Amino acid sequence: MVQQTVERAVIIEAPVETVFQFWLDFQRFSTLLSDVRRVDLLDNHRSQWEVAAPFSTTVAFVATTKRIEPNALIEWASEHGAGMDTVESGGTLRFERSGSGGEHTRVSLYFHFEVPSAAAQQVVGMLRALGYPDRAFDRNLKKIKSLIEASMPVT
């Protein structure tokens, strides 16, 4: 089994409390991000997601929130598919005060996924060579940054 990772960081010009609260509202992502088709909350820790994938396909999975530290961390895990090609994924979002007065927030994303079968690993290798999922994460982080910063009052 080969583990793939994506790591990104972005500075958002907003207080950590604002940025963290934005991220906690998972359902909003389906209306804000073109890759996220649907998010349904199943209970306090689980949500059902449908996201766009390469070649005009959609991937559905249940994400389980493993840990939340207010204004500091969100950690999740999910499982997609079944049988030999079950893909396990998960990640961590870390939120840190930034800027001389703590008026900005550094968001660090760590995302990992494991693809068990050799055939699926070949497909993932081809997709990574084409920039997936890295470019999707870059695009979505940029959009989230813009949305949060646009919602901040002008001083």
Coordinates of N, CA and C in Angstrom, one line a residue:
M1 N 0.8 -1.2 0.0 CA 0.0 0.0 0.0 C 0.9 1.2 0.0
V2 N 0.6 2.2 -0.9 CA 1.4 3.4 -1.0 C 0.6 4.6 -0.5
Q3 N 1.2 5.4 0.4 CA 0.5 6.5 1.0 C 1.0 7.8 0.2
Q4 N 0.0 8.5 -0.3 CA 0.2 9.8 -1.0 C -0.1 10.9 0.0
T5 N 0.6 12.1 -0.1 CA 0.3 13.2 0.7 C 0.2 14.5 -0.1
V6 N -0.6 15.4 0.5 CA -0.6 16.8 0.0 C -0.5 17.7 1.2
E7 N 0.5 18.6 1.1 CA 0.7 19.6 2.2 C 0.7 21.0 1.6
R8 N -0.1 21.8 2.3 CA -0.2 23.2 1.8 C -0.4 24.1 3.0
A9 N -0.1 25.4 2.9 CA -0.3 26.4 3.9 C -0.7 27.7 3.2
V10 N -1.5 28.4 3.9 CA -2.0 29.7 3.4 C -2.2 30.7 4.6
I11 N -1.9 31.9 4.4 CA -2.1 33.0 5.4 C -3.4 33.7 5.0
I12 N -4.3 33.7 5.9 CA -5.6 34.4 5.7 C -5.7 35.6 6.6
E13 N -6.0 36.8 6.0 CA -6.1 38.0 6.7 C -7.4 38.1 7.5
A14 N -7.5 37.3 8.5 CA -8.6 37.3 9.4 C -8.2 36.6 10.7
P15 N -8.9 36.9 11.8 CA -8.6 36.3 13.1 C -8.8 34.8 13.1
V16 N -8.0 34.1 13.9 CA -8.1 32.6 13.9 C -9.5 32.2 14.2
E17 N -10.3 32.9 15.1 CA -11.6 32.5 15.5 C -12.6 32.5 14.3
T18 N -12.4 33.5 13.4 CA -13.2 33.6 12.2 C -12.9 32.5 11.2
V19 N -11.7 32.3 11.0 CA -11.2 31.3 10.0 C -11.7 29.9 10.5
F20 N -11.5 29.6 11.8 CA -11.8 28.3 12.3 C -13.3 28.0 12.2
Q21 N -14.1 29.0 12.5 CA -15.6 28.9 12.4 C -16.0 28.7 11.0
F22 N -15.4 29.4 10.1 CA -15.7 29.2 8.6 C -15.5 27.7 8.3
W23 N -14.4 27.1 8.7 CA -14.1 25.8 8.3 C -15.0 24.7 9.0
L24 N -15.5 25.0 10.1 CA -16.3 24.1 10.9 C -17.7 23.8 10.2
D25 N -18.1 24.8 9.4 CA -19.4 24.7 8.7 C -19.2 23.9 7.4
F26 N -19.0 22.6 7.5 CA -18.7 21.7 6.3 C -19.7 21.9 5.2
Q27 N -21.0 22.0 5.5 CA -22.0 22.1 4.5 C -21.9 23.2 3.5
R28 N -21.3 24.3 4.0 CA -21.2 25.5 3.1 C -20.3 25.2 1.9
F29 N -19.4 24.2 2.0 CA -18.4 23.9 0.9 C -19.1 23.5 -0.3
S30 N -20.3 22.9 -0.2 CA -21.0 22.5 -1.5 C -21.5 23.7 -2.2
T31 N -21.7 24.8 -1.6 CA -22.2 26.0 -2.3 C -21.1 26.9 -2.7
L32 N -19.9 26.7 -2.1 CA -18.8 27.6 -2.4 C -17.7 27.1 -3.3
L33 N -17.5 25.8 -3.3 CA -16.4 25.1 -4.0 C -17.0 24.3 -5.1
S34 N -16.5 24.5 -6.3 CA -17.1 23.8 -7.5 C -16.8 22.3 -7.4
D35 N -15.7 21.8 -6.8 CA -15.4 20.4 -6.7 C -16.4 19.7 -5.7
V36 N -16.9 20.4 -4.8 CA -17.7 19.7 -3.7 C -19.2 19.8 -4.2
R37 N -19.8 18.7 -4.5 CA -21.1 18.6 -5.0 C -22.2 18.7 -3.9
R38 N -21.8 18.0 -2.8 CA -22.8 17.8 -1.7 C -22.1 17.4 -0.4
V39 N -22.7 18.0 0.7 CA -22.2 17.6 2.0 C -23.4 17.5 2.9
D40 N -23.7 16.3 3.4 CA -24.8 16.1 4.4 C -24.2 15.7 5.7
L41 N -24.7 16.3 6.8 CA -24.3 16.0 8.1 C -25.1 14.8 8.5
L42 N -24.4 13.7 9.0 CA -25.1 12.5 9.4 C -25.3 12.5 10.9
D43 N -24.3 13.0 11.6 CA -24.4 13.1 13.1 C -23.3 14.1 13.5
N44 N -23.0 14.2 14.8 CA -22.1 15.2 15.3 C -20.6 15.0 14.8
H45 N -20.3 13.8 14.3 CA -19.0 13.5 13.9 C -18.8 13.0 12.5
R46 N -19.9 12.7 11.8 CA -19.8 12.2 10.5 C -20.6 13.0 9.4
S47 N -20.0 13.1 8.2 CA -20.7 13.8 7.1 C -20.5 13.0 5.8
Q48 N -21.5 13.0 5.0 CA -21.4 12.3 3.7 C -21.1 13.3 2.7
W49 N -20.0 13.1 1.9 CA -19.5 14.0 0.9 C -19.7 13.4 -0.5
E50 N -19.9 14.2 -1.5 CA -19.8 13.9 -2.9 C -18.9 15.0 -3.6
V51 N -17.8 14.6 -4.2 CA -16.9 15.5 -4.8 C -16.6 15.1 -6.2
A52 N -16.3 16.1 -7.0 CA -15.9 15.9 -8.4 C -14.6 15.2 -8.4
A53 N -14.4 14.3 -9.4 CA -13.1 13.7 -9.5 C -12.7 13.7 -11.0
P54 N -11.5 13.3 -11.4 CA -11.1 13.4 -12.8 C -12.0 12.5 -13.7
F55 N -12.0 12.9 -14.9 CA -12.7 12.2 -16.0 C -14.3 12.2 -15.8
S56 N -14.7 13.4 -15.3 CA -16.2 13.6 -15.1 C -16.8 12.6 -14.2
T57 N -16.1 12.1 -13.2 CA -16.6 11.2 -12.2 C -16.9 11.9 -10.9
T58 N -17.6 11.2 -10.0 CA -17.9 11.7 -8.7 C -17.5 10.7 -7.7
V59 N -16.9 11.1 -6.6 CA -16.5 10.2 -5.5 C -17.4 10.5 -4.3
A60 N -18.0 9.5 -3.7 CA -18.8 9.7 -2.5 C -18.1 9.0 -1.3
F61 N -18.1 9.6 -0.2 CA -17.5 9.0 1.0 C -18.1 9.6 2.3
V62 N -17.9 8.9 3.4 CA -18.2 9.4 4.7 C -17.0 9.8 5.4
A63 N -16.9 11.1 5.9 CA -15.8 11.6 6.6 C -16.2 11.6 8.1
T64 N -15.3 11.2 8.9 CA -15.5 11.2 10.4 C -14.5 12.2 11.0
T65 N -15.0 13.1 11.7 CA -14.2 14.1 12.5 C -13.6 13.3 13.7
K66 N -12.3 13.2 13.7 CA -11.6 12.5 14.8 C -11.3 13.4 16.0
R67 N -11.0 14.6 15.7 CA -10.6 15.5 16.8 C -10.8 17.0 16.4
I68 N -11.3 17.8 17.3 CA -11.4 19.2 17.1 C -10.9 19.9 18.3
E69 N -9.9 20.8 18.1 CA -9.4 21.6 19.2 C -9.8 23.1 18.7
P70 N -10.7 23.7 19.5 CA -11.2 25.0 19.0 C -10.1 26.0 18.7
N71 N -10.3 26.6 17.5 CA -9.3 27.6 17.0 C -7.9 27.1 16.8
A72 N -7.7 25.8 16.7 CA -6.4 25.2 16.6 C -6.3 24.0 15.6
L73 N -7.3 23.1 15.6 CA -7.1 21.9 14.8 C -8.4 21.2 14.5
I74 N -8.5 20.7 13.2 CA -9.6 19.8 12.8 C -8.9 18.6 12.2
E75 N -9.2 17.4 12.6 CA -8.6 16.2 12.1 C -9.8 15.2 11.7
W76 N -9.6 14.6 10.5 CA -10.7 13.8 10.0 C -10.1 12.5 9.3
A77 N -10.9 11.5 9.1 CA -10.6 10.3 8.3 C -11.8 9.9 7.5
S78 N -11.5 9.2 6.4 CA -12.6 8.7 5.6 C -12.2 7.5 4.8
E79 N -13.2 6.8 4.3 CA -13.0 5.6 3.6 C -13.9 5.6 2.3
H80 N -13.3 5.3 1.2 CA -14.1 5.3 -0.1 C -14.0 4.0 -0.7
G81 N -15.0 3.6 -1.4 CA -15.0 2.3 -2.2 C -15.2 1.1 -1.3
A82 N -14.9 0.0 -1.8 CA -15.1 -1.3 -1.1 C -14.2 -2.3 -1.7
G83 N -14.0 -3.4 -0.9 CA -13.2 -4.5 -1.3 C -11.7 -4.2 -1.5
M84 N -11.1 -4.7 -2.5 CA -9.7 -4.5 -2.7 C -9.2 -3.1 -3.0
D85 N -10.1 -2.3 -3.5 CA -9.8 -0.9 -3.9 C -10.3 0.2 -2.9
T86 N -10.5 -0.2 -1.6 CA -10.9 0.7 -0.6 C -9.8 1.7 -0.4
V87 N -10.1 3.0 -0.6 CA -9.1 4.1 -0.4 C -9.4 4.7 1.0
E88 N -8.4 4.8 1.8 CA -8.5 5.4 3.1 C -7.8 6.8 3.0
S89 N -8.5 7.8 3.5 CA -7.9 9.1 3.4 C -8.2 9.9 4.7
G90 N -7.5 11.0 4.9 CA -7.8 11.8 6.1 C -6.8 13.0 6.0
G91 N -6.9 13.7 7.1 CA -6.1 14.9 7.1 C -6.2 15.7 8.4
T92 N -5.4 16.8 8.4 CA -5.4 17.7 9.5 C -5.4 19.1 9.0
L93 N -6.2 20.0 9.6 CA -6.1 21.4 9.4 C -5.6 22.0 10.7
R94 N -4.5 22.8 10.6 CA -4.0 23.5 11.8 C -4.2 25.0 11.6
F95 N -4.7 25.6 12.7 CA -4.9 27.1 12.6 C -4.0 27.7 13.6
E96 N -3.2 28.7 13.2 CA -2.3 29.4 14.1 C -2.4 30.9 13.9
R97 N -2.4 31.6 15.0 CA -2.3 33.1 14.9 C -1.1 33.5 14.2
S98 N -1.2 34.6 13.4 CA 0.0 35.0 12.6 C -0.1 36.5 12.5
G99 N 1.0 37.2 12.1 CA 1.0 38.6 12.1 C 1.4 39.2 13.4
S100 N 1.9 40.4 13.4 CA 2.4 41.1 14.5 C 1.4 41.2 15.7
G101 N 0.2 41.4 15.4 CA -0.9 41.5 16.4 C -1.8 40.3 16.4
G102 N -1.4 39.2 15.7 CA -2.3 38.0 15.7 C -3.5 38.2 14.9
E103 N -3.5 39.2 14.0 CA -4.7 39.5 13.2 C -4.9 38.6 12.0
H104 N -3.9 37.8 11.7 CA -3.9 36.9 10.5 C -3.9 35.4 11.1
T105 N -4.3 34.5 10.2 CA -4.3 33.1 10.5 C -3.5 32.3 9.5
R106 N -2.6 31.5 10.0 CA -1.9 30.5 9.1 C -2.7 29.2 9.2
V107 N -3.2 28.8 8.0 CA -3.9 27.5 7.9 C -2.9 26.5 7.3
S108 N -2.6 25.4 7.9 CA -1.8 24.4 7.4 C -2.6 23.1 7.1
L109 N -2.6 22.6 5.9 CA -3.3 21.5 5.5 C -2.4 20.3 5.3
Y110 N -2.7 19.2 5.9 CA -2.0 17.9 5.6 C -3.1 16.9 5.3
F111 N -3.0 16.4 4.0 CA -4.0 15.4 3.5 C -3.2 14.2 3.1
H112 N -3.7 13.0 3.4 CA -3.1 11.8 3.0 C -4.1 10.8 2.5
F113 N -3.7 9.9 1.6 CA -4.6 8.9 1.1 C -3.8 7.7 0.8
E114 N -4.4 6.5 1.0 CA -3.7 5.2 0.7 C -4.5 4.4 -0.3
V115 N -3.8 4.0 -1.4 CA -4.5 3.2 -2.4 C -3.9 1.8 -2.4
P116 N -4.7 0.8 -2.1 CA -4.1 -0.6 -1.9 C -3.7 -1.3 -3.1
S117 N -4.5 -1.3 -4.2 CA -4.2 -2.2 -5.3 C -3.2 -1.6 -6.3
A118 N -2.4 -2.4 -6.9 CA -1.4 -2.0 -7.9 C -2.0 -1.2 -9.0
A119 N -3.2 -1.7 -9.5 CA -3.9 -1.1 -10.6 C -4.3 0.3 -10.2
A120 N -4.9 0.5 -9.0 CA -5.3 1.8 -8.6 C -4.1 2.7 -8.4
Q121 N -3.0 2.2 -7.9 CA -1.8 2.9 -7.7 C -1.3 3.5 -9.0
Q122 N -1.4 2.7 -10.1 CA -1.0 3.2 -11.4 C -1.9 4.4 -11.8
V123 N -3.2 4.3 -11.6 CA -4.1 5.4 -12.0 C -3.7 6.6 -11.2
V124 N -3.5 6.5 -9.8 CA -3.2 7.6 -9.0 C -1.9 8.2 -9.4
G125 N -0.9 7.4 -9.8 CA 0.4 7.9 -10.3 C 0.2 8.8 -11.5
M126 N -0.7 8.4 -12.4 CA -1.0 9.1 -13.7 C -1.7 10.5 -13.3
L127 N -2.7 10.4 -12.4 CA -3.4 11.6 -12.0 C -2.5 12.6 -11.3
R128 N -1.6 12.1 -10.4 CA -0.6 13.0 -9.7 C 0.3 13.7 -10.8
A129 N 0.7 12.9 -11.8 CA 1.5 13.5 -12.8 C 0.8 14.7 -13.6
L130 N -0.6 14.5 -13.6 CA -1.4 15.6 -14.2 C -1.8 16.7 -13.3
G131 N -1.3 16.6 -12.0 CA -1.6 17.6 -11.0 C -2.8 17.4 -10.1
Y132 N -3.3 16.2 -10.1 CA -4.5 16.0 -9.3 C -4.1 15.1 -8.1
P133 N -4.4 15.4 -6.9 CA -5.4 16.4 -6.4 C -4.8 17.8 -6.0
D134 N -3.5 17.9 -6.2 CA -2.7 19.1 -5.8 C -3.4 20.4 -6.3
R135 N -3.6 20.5 -7.5 CA -4.2 21.7 -8.1 C -5.6 22.0 -7.5
A136 N -6.3 21.0 -7.3 CA -7.7 21.2 -6.7 C -7.5 21.8 -5.3
F137 N -6.6 21.3 -4.5 CA -6.4 21.8 -3.1 C -5.9 23.3 -3.2
D138 N -5.0 23.6 -4.2 CA -4.5 25.0 -4.3 C -5.7 25.9 -4.7
R139 N -6.5 25.5 -5.6 CA -7.6 26.3 -6.1 C -8.6 26.5 -4.9
N140 N -8.9 25.5 -4.2 CA -9.9 25.6 -3.1 C -9.4 26.4 -2.0
L141 N -8.1 26.3 -1.6 CA -7.6 27.1 -0.5 C -7.6 28.6 -0.9
K142 N -7.2 28.9 -2.2 CA -7.3 30.2 -2.7 C -8.7 30.8 -2.6
K143 N -9.7 30.0 -3.0 CA -11.0 30.5 -3.0 C -11.5 30.7 -1.5
I144 N -11.2 29.8 -0.6 CA -11.6 30.0 0.8 C -11.0 31.2 1.4
K145 N -9.7 31.4 1.1 CA -9.0 32.6 1.6 C -9.7 33.9 1.1
S146 N -10.0 33.9 -0.2 CA -10.7 35.1 -0.8 C -12.1 35.3 -0.1
L147 N -12.8 34.2 0.1 CA -14.2 34.4 0.7 C -14.1 34.9 2.1
I148 N -13.2 34.4 2.9 CA -13.1 34.8 4.3 C -12.6 36.3 4.3
E149 N -11.6 36.6 3.5 CA -11.1 38.0 3.6 C -12.1 39.0 3.0
A150 N -12.9 38.6 2.1 CA -14.0 39.5 1.5 C -15.0 39.7 2.6
S151 N -15.2 38.8 3.5 CA -16.3 38.9 4.5 C -15.8 39.8 5.7
M152 N -14.5 40.1 5.8 CA -14.0 40.9 6.9 C -14.3 42.4 6.7
P153 N -14.6 43.1 7.8 CA -14.9 44.5 7.7 C -13.7 45.3 7.3
V154 N -13.8 46.3 6.5 CA -12.7 47.1 6.1 C -12.3 48.1 7.2
T155 N -11.1 48.1 7.6 CA -10.6 49.0 8.6 C -9.8 50.2 8.1

